[in-house]
Amino acid sequence: MRAILGSYDSELTSAEYSPQLTRRMREAEDMVQKVHAHSSEIEAQLSQALEELGGQKQRADMLEMEVKMLQSQSSTAEQSFPLSREEVSSLRLKIEELEGERSRLEEDKKTLEMQLERFTLQGNYDQSRTKVLHMSMNPASMAKQRLREDQARLQEECEQLRELVRALEHGGPVPANLEAAAGLPSSKEVAELRKQVESAELKNQRLKEVFQTKIQEFRKVCYALTGYQIDITTENQYRLTSMYAEHKADCLIFKATGTSGTKMQLLETAFSRTIQELIELHLLHQDSIPAFLSALTLDLFSRQTVA
């Protein structure tokens, strides 16, 4: 076995190892360069991080110094003005109340000044400083006296009227003094007036009955003489129905126009549309309502006669 191994070692030469060793050396050198580059990069990042850490530390030191200064200032201010928030709020409320009180007092002052000015214009004065002499026949005193007398008289009349109202509510007789005071007629006069009212109402009722009878009579006479029954439908409208009408619904409606209501205007109906020839001849051309009604009566009469 030693001989075999020696033969293998003798067969391999240095030339056969040289390319592999060269390649391995180059790879090792490349790896060393990469390690050096990575190490340089890490050193650069480390130095940058150290610089930033130094800046942050300086900033932290400055902030710590500012905090200490603010704490010292706050303690100084608290020592100078030892007031809590509650005390400050109460002082502010007190100031607001005082401001409101001042505004109210100013308004009261203005009101009092206006009242004083009005009293001065009305003639009021300070009795401790001014002395006023009154005349024996003072118009103001006389007017006040008349006012008191009128007030007493009106109050007495009011009491009498109250008693009168109570008597009338109970339905009893009105006392004589109250009748004279209230200016009411006596019971006899009241009875006579009631009789007169009843007589007038009876006469009015009789006149209405006579008037209704005369109206019915007049309508019958108009119907018998003209052949038309005239009815009032609404205000200023009249319905005419001929006694020779073929249907009950055949009617004419006229409307009174003008200030006195003497001018009549024919309104359109279902029946008027069937007699357009008579309307054009007697109303449009001749402008005669009586001629139109007469012609219509003759036309309807002739229809019934022919039938």
mmCIF file of N, CA and C in Angstrom, residues 237-298:
data_model
loop_
_atom_site.group_PDB
_atom_site.id
_atom_site.type_symbol
_atom_site.label_atom_id
_atom_site.label_comp_id
_atom_site.label_asym_id
_atom_site.label_seq_id
_atom_site.Cartn_x
_atom_site.Cartn_y
_atom_site.Cartn_z
ATOM 1 N N GLN A 237 -130.847 86.588 -13.203
ATOM 2 C CA GLN A 237 -131.048 85.559 -14.229
ATOM 3 C C GLN A 237 -132.492 85.056 -14.157
ATOM 4 N N TYR A 238 -133.105 84.917 -15.335
ATOM 5 C CA TYR A 238 -134.505 84.540 -15.430
ATOM 6 C C TYR A 238 -134.646 83.396 -16.430
ATOM 7 N N ARG A 239 -135.463 82.391 -16.018
ATOM 8 C CA ARG A 239 -135.704 81.231 -16.884
ATOM 9 C C ARG A 239 -137.116 81.316 -17.451
ATOM 10 N N LEU A 240 -137.216 81.223 -18.795
ATOM 11 C CA LEU A 240 -138.493 81.291 -19.497
ATOM 12 C C LEU A 240 -138.804 79.922 -20.080
ATOM 13 N N THR A 241 -140.007 79.407 -19.747
ATOM 14 C CA THR A 241 -140.463 78.120 -20.265
ATOM 15 C C THR A 241 -141.794 78.335 -20.982
ATOM 16 N N SER A 242 -141.848 77.977 -22.238
ATOM 17 C CA SER A 242 -143.065 78.180 -23.033
ATOM 18 C C SER A 242 -144.093 77.109 -22.702
ATOM 19 N N MET A 243 -145.382 77.525 -22.760
ATOM 20 C CA MET A 243 -146.445 76.558 -22.532
ATOM 21 C C MET A 243 -146.567 75.560 -23.690
ATOM 22 N N TYR A 244 -145.950 75.883 -24.834
ATOM 23 C CA TYR A 244 -145.994 74.988 -25.983
ATOM 24 C C TYR A 244 -144.686 74.202 -26.151
ATOM 25 N N ALA A 245 -143.841 74.194 -25.107
ATOM 26 C CA ALA A 245 -142.567 73.472 -25.207
ATOM 27 C C ALA A 245 -142.821 71.981 -25.348
ATOM 28 N N GLU A 246 -142.026 71.366 -26.196
ATOM 29 C CA GLU A 246 -142.198 69.934 -26.421
ATOM 30 C C GLU A 246 -141.669 69.115 -25.244
ATOM 31 N N HIS A 247 -140.643 69.630 -24.521
ATOM 32 C CA HIS A 247 -140.082 68.937 -23.369
ATOM 33 C C HIS A 247 -140.016 69.899 -22.180
ATOM 34 N N LYS A 248 -140.040 69.364 -20.981
ATOM 35 C CA LYS A 248 -139.994 70.214 -19.793
ATOM 36 C C LYS A 248 -138.655 70.923 -19.652
ATOM 37 N N ALA A 249 -137.585 70.308 -20.173
ATOM 38 C CA ALA A 249 -136.259 70.915 -20.052
ATOM 39 C C ALA A 249 -136.000 71.989 -21.084
ATOM 40 N N ASP A 250 -136.928 72.189 -22.062
ATOM 41 C CA ASP A 250 -136.744 73.220 -23.090
ATOM 42 C C ASP A 250 -137.042 74.572 -22.468
ATOM 43 N N CYS A 251 -136.004 75.351 -22.263
ATOM 44 C CA CYS A 251 -136.170 76.657 -21.627
ATOM 45 C C CYS A 251 -135.123 77.625 -22.162
ATOM 46 N N LEU A 252 -135.378 78.896 -21.939
ATOM 47 C CA LEU A 252 -134.454 79.968 -22.303
ATOM 48 C C LEU A 252 -134.049 80.698 -21.025
ATOM 49 N N ILE A 253 -132.772 81.099 -20.947
ATOM 50 C CA ILE A 253 -132.267 81.817 -19.775
ATOM 51 C C ILE A 253 -131.749 83.171 -20.230
ATOM 52 N N PHE A 254 -132.313 84.219 -19.657
ATOM 53 C CA PHE A 254 -131.889 85.588 -19.929
ATOM 54 C C PHE A 254 -131.211 86.151 -18.680
ATOM 55 N N LYS A 255 -130.167 86.962 -18.926
ATOM 56 C CA LYS A 255 -129.438 87.613 -17.845
ATOM 57 C C LYS A 255 -129.550 89.115 -17.994
ATOM 58 N N ALA A 256 -129.960 89.783 -16.912
ATOM 59 C CA ALA A 256 -130.097 91.242 -16.936
ATOM 60 C C ALA A 256 -128.730 91.877 -16.806
ATOM 61 N N THR A 257 -128.418 92.796 -17.709
ATOM 62 C CA THR A 257 -127.131 93.507 -17.696
ATOM 63 C C THR A 257 -127.404 95.000 -17.652
ATOM 64 N N GLY A 258 -126.350 95.756 -17.433
ATOM 65 C CA GLY A 258 -126.495 97.209 -17.359
ATOM 66 C C GLY A 258 -126.755 97.645 -15.931
ATOM 67 N N THR A 259 -126.699 98.952 -15.720
ATOM 68 C CA THR A 259 -126.883 99.508 -14.375
ATOM 69 C C THR A 259 -128.315 99.351 -13.884
ATOM 70 N N SER A 260 -129.280 99.599 -14.737
ATOM 71 C CA SER A 260 -130.687 99.494 -14.331
ATOM 72 C C SER A 260 -131.254 98.112 -14.557
ATOM 73 N N GLY A 261 -130.565 97.232 -15.252
ATOM 74 C CA GLY A 261 -131.040 95.882 -15.486
ATOM 75 C C GLY A 261 -132.099 95.781 -16.568
ATOM 76 N N THR A 262 -132.200 96.802 -17.413
ATOM 77 C CA THR A 262 -133.227 96.780 -18.469
ATOM 78 C C THR A 262 -132.746 96.037 -19.708
ATOM 79 N N LYS A 263 -131.455 95.865 -19.858
ATOM 80 C CA LYS A 263 -130.931 95.173 -21.030
ATOM 81 C C LYS A 263 -130.763 93.692 -20.703
ATOM 82 N N MET A 264 -131.284 92.837 -21.624
ATOM 83 C CA MET A 264 -131.250 91.400 -21.403
ATOM 84 C C MET A 264 -130.310 90.731 -22.400
ATOM 85 N N GLN A 265 -129.670 89.675 -21.955
ATOM 86 C CA GLN A 265 -128.758 88.912 -22.784
ATOM 87 C C GLN A 265 -129.132 87.442 -22.695
ATOM 88 N N LEU A 266 -129.285 86.799 -23.863
ATOM 89 C CA LEU A 266 -129.658 85.394 -23.913
ATOM 90 C C LEU A 266 -128.420 84.531 -23.665
ATOM 91 N N LEU A 267 -128.546 83.609 -22.707
ATOM 92 C CA LEU A 267 -127.462 82.674 -22.418
ATOM 93 C C LEU A 267 -127.689 81.373 -23.177
ATOM 94 N N GLU A 268 -126.607 80.719 -23.523
ATOM 95 C CA GLU A 268 -126.712 79.497 -24.317
ATOM 96 C C GLU A 268 -127.187 78.334 -23.465
ATOM 97 N N THR A 269 -128.169 77.591 -24.005
ATOM 98 C CA THR A 269 -128.663 76.363 -23.392
ATOM 99 C C THR A 269 -128.781 75.292 -24.473
ATOM 100 N N ALA A 270 -129.157 74.084 -24.045
ATOM 101 C CA ALA A 270 -129.343 73.009 -25.023
ATOM 102 C C ALA A 270 -130.508 73.299 -25.963
ATOM 103 N N PHE A 271 -131.544 73.967 -25.449
ATOM 104 C CA PHE A 271 -132.700 74.299 -26.294
ATOM 105 C C PHE A 271 -132.384 75.457 -27.234
ATOM 106 N N SER A 272 -131.582 76.442 -26.773
ATOM 107 C CA SER A 272 -131.282 77.597 -27.629
ATOM 108 C C SER A 272 -130.426 77.202 -28.834
ATOM 109 N N ARG A 273 -129.648 76.114 -28.711
ATOM 110 C CA ARG A 273 -128.835 75.684 -29.854
ATOM 111 C C ARG A 273 -129.681 75.079 -30.971
ATOM 112 N N THR A 274 -130.945 74.738 -30.679
ATOM 113 C CA THR A 274 -131.829 74.165 -31.718
ATOM 114 C C THR A 274 -132.610 75.221 -32.479
ATOM 115 N N ILE A 275 -132.540 76.473 -32.055
ATOM 116 C CA ILE A 275 -133.309 77.550 -32.727
ATOM 117 C C ILE A 275 -132.368 78.669 -33.150
ATOM 118 N N GLN A 276 -131.250 78.333 -33.759
ATOM 119 C CA GLN A 276 -130.265 79.324 -34.166
ATOM 120 C C GLN A 276 -130.817 80.276 -35.233
ATOM 121 N N GLU A 277 -131.714 79.792 -36.097
ATOM 122 C CA GLU A 277 -132.259 80.665 -37.153
ATOM 123 C C GLU A 277 -133.065 81.802 -36.554
ATOM 124 N N LEU A 278 -133.934 81.498 -35.584
ATOM 125 C CA LEU A 278 -134.719 82.550 -34.939
ATOM 126 C C LEU A 278 -133.831 83.521 -34.169
ATOM 127 N N ILE A 279 -132.776 82.999 -33.551
ATOM 128 C CA ILE A 279 -131.872 83.880 -32.800
ATOM 129 C C ILE A 279 -131.141 84.835 -33.734
ATOM 130 N N GLU A 280 -130.644 84.325 -34.847
ATOM 131 C CA GLU A 280 -129.921 85.187 -35.791
ATOM 132 C C GLU A 280 -130.842 86.230 -36.406
ATOM 133 N N LEU A 281 -132.098 85.835 -36.713
ATOM 134 C CA LEU A 281 -133.010 86.772 -37.374
ATOM 135 C C LEU A 281 -133.505 87.843 -36.418
ATOM 136 N N HIS A 282 -134.039 87.453 -35.269
ATOM 137 C CA HIS A 282 -134.736 88.421 -34.406
ATOM 138 C C HIS A 282 -133.829 89.054 -33.359
ATOM 139 N N LEU A 283 -132.770 88.349 -32.925
ATOM 140 C CA LEU A 283 -131.897 88.931 -31.900
ATOM 141 C C LEU A 283 -130.677 89.610 -32.487
ATOM 142 N N LEU A 284 -130.014 88.924 -33.440
ATOM 143 C CA LEU A 284 -128.793 89.501 -34.000
ATOM 144 C C LEU A 284 -129.085 90.589 -35.006
ATOM 145 N N HIS A 285 -130.049 90.365 -35.893
ATOM 146 C CA HIS A 285 -130.349 91.353 -36.948
ATOM 147 C C HIS A 285 -131.379 92.378 -36.506
ATOM 148 N N GLN A 286 -132.490 91.930 -35.929
ATOM 149 C CA GLN A 286 -133.557 92.857 -35.558
ATOM 150 C C GLN A 286 -133.394 93.408 -34.149
ATOM 151 N N ASP A 287 -132.639 92.733 -33.305
ATOM 152 C CA ASP A 287 -132.383 93.165 -31.930
ATOM 153 C C ASP A 287 -133.704 93.408 -31.183
ATOM 154 N N SER A 288 -134.594 92.388 -31.226
ATOM 155 C CA SER A 288 -135.900 92.519 -30.581
ATOM 156 C C SER A 288 -136.203 91.213 -29.853
ATOM 157 N N ILE A 289 -136.214 91.282 -28.543
ATOM 158 C CA ILE A 289 -136.533 90.099 -27.738
ATOM 159 C C ILE A 289 -138.012 89.773 -27.827
ATOM 160 N N PRO A 290 -138.924 90.754 -27.762
ATOM 161 C CA PRO A 290 -140.348 90.403 -27.910
ATOM 162 C C PRO A 290 -140.645 89.721 -29.234
ATOM 163 N N ALA A 291 -140.057 90.206 -30.347
ATOM 164 C CA ALA A 291 -140.290 89.558 -31.641
ATOM 165 C C ALA A 291 -139.747 88.132 -31.628
ATOM 166 N N PHE A 292 -138.583 87.936 -30.978
ATOM 167 C CA PHE A 292 -138.011 86.596 -30.893
ATOM 168 C C PHE A 292 -138.920 85.657 -30.113
ATOM 169 N N LEU A 293 -139.441 86.123 -28.952
ATOM 170 C CA LEU A 293 -140.321 85.278 -28.155
ATOM 171 C C LEU A 293 -141.634 84.985 -28.876
ATOM 172 N N SER A 294 -142.155 85.997 -29.587
ATOM 173 C CA SER A 294 -143.396 85.778 -30.341
ATOM 174 C C SER A 294 -143.183 84.775 -31.464
ATOM 175 N N ALA A 295 -142.057 84.922 -32.185
ATOM 176 C CA ALA A 295 -141.778 83.996 -33.273
ATOM 177 C C ALA A 295 -141.585 82.574 -32.736
ATOM 178 N N LEU A 296 -140.924 82.461 -31.580
ATOM 179 C CA LEU A 296 -140.734 81.142 -30.984
ATOM 180 C C LEU A 296 -142.066 80.531 -30.557
ATOM 181 N N THR A 297 -142.940 81.375 -30.002
ATOM 182 C CA THR A 297 -144.262 80.872 -29.607
ATOM 183 C C THR A 297 -145.031 80.375 -30.811
ATOM 184 N N LEU A 298 -145.012 81.143 -31.923
ATOM 185 C CA LEU A 298 -145.719 80.714 -33.130
ATOM 186 C C LEU A 298 -145.116 79.431 -33.684
#
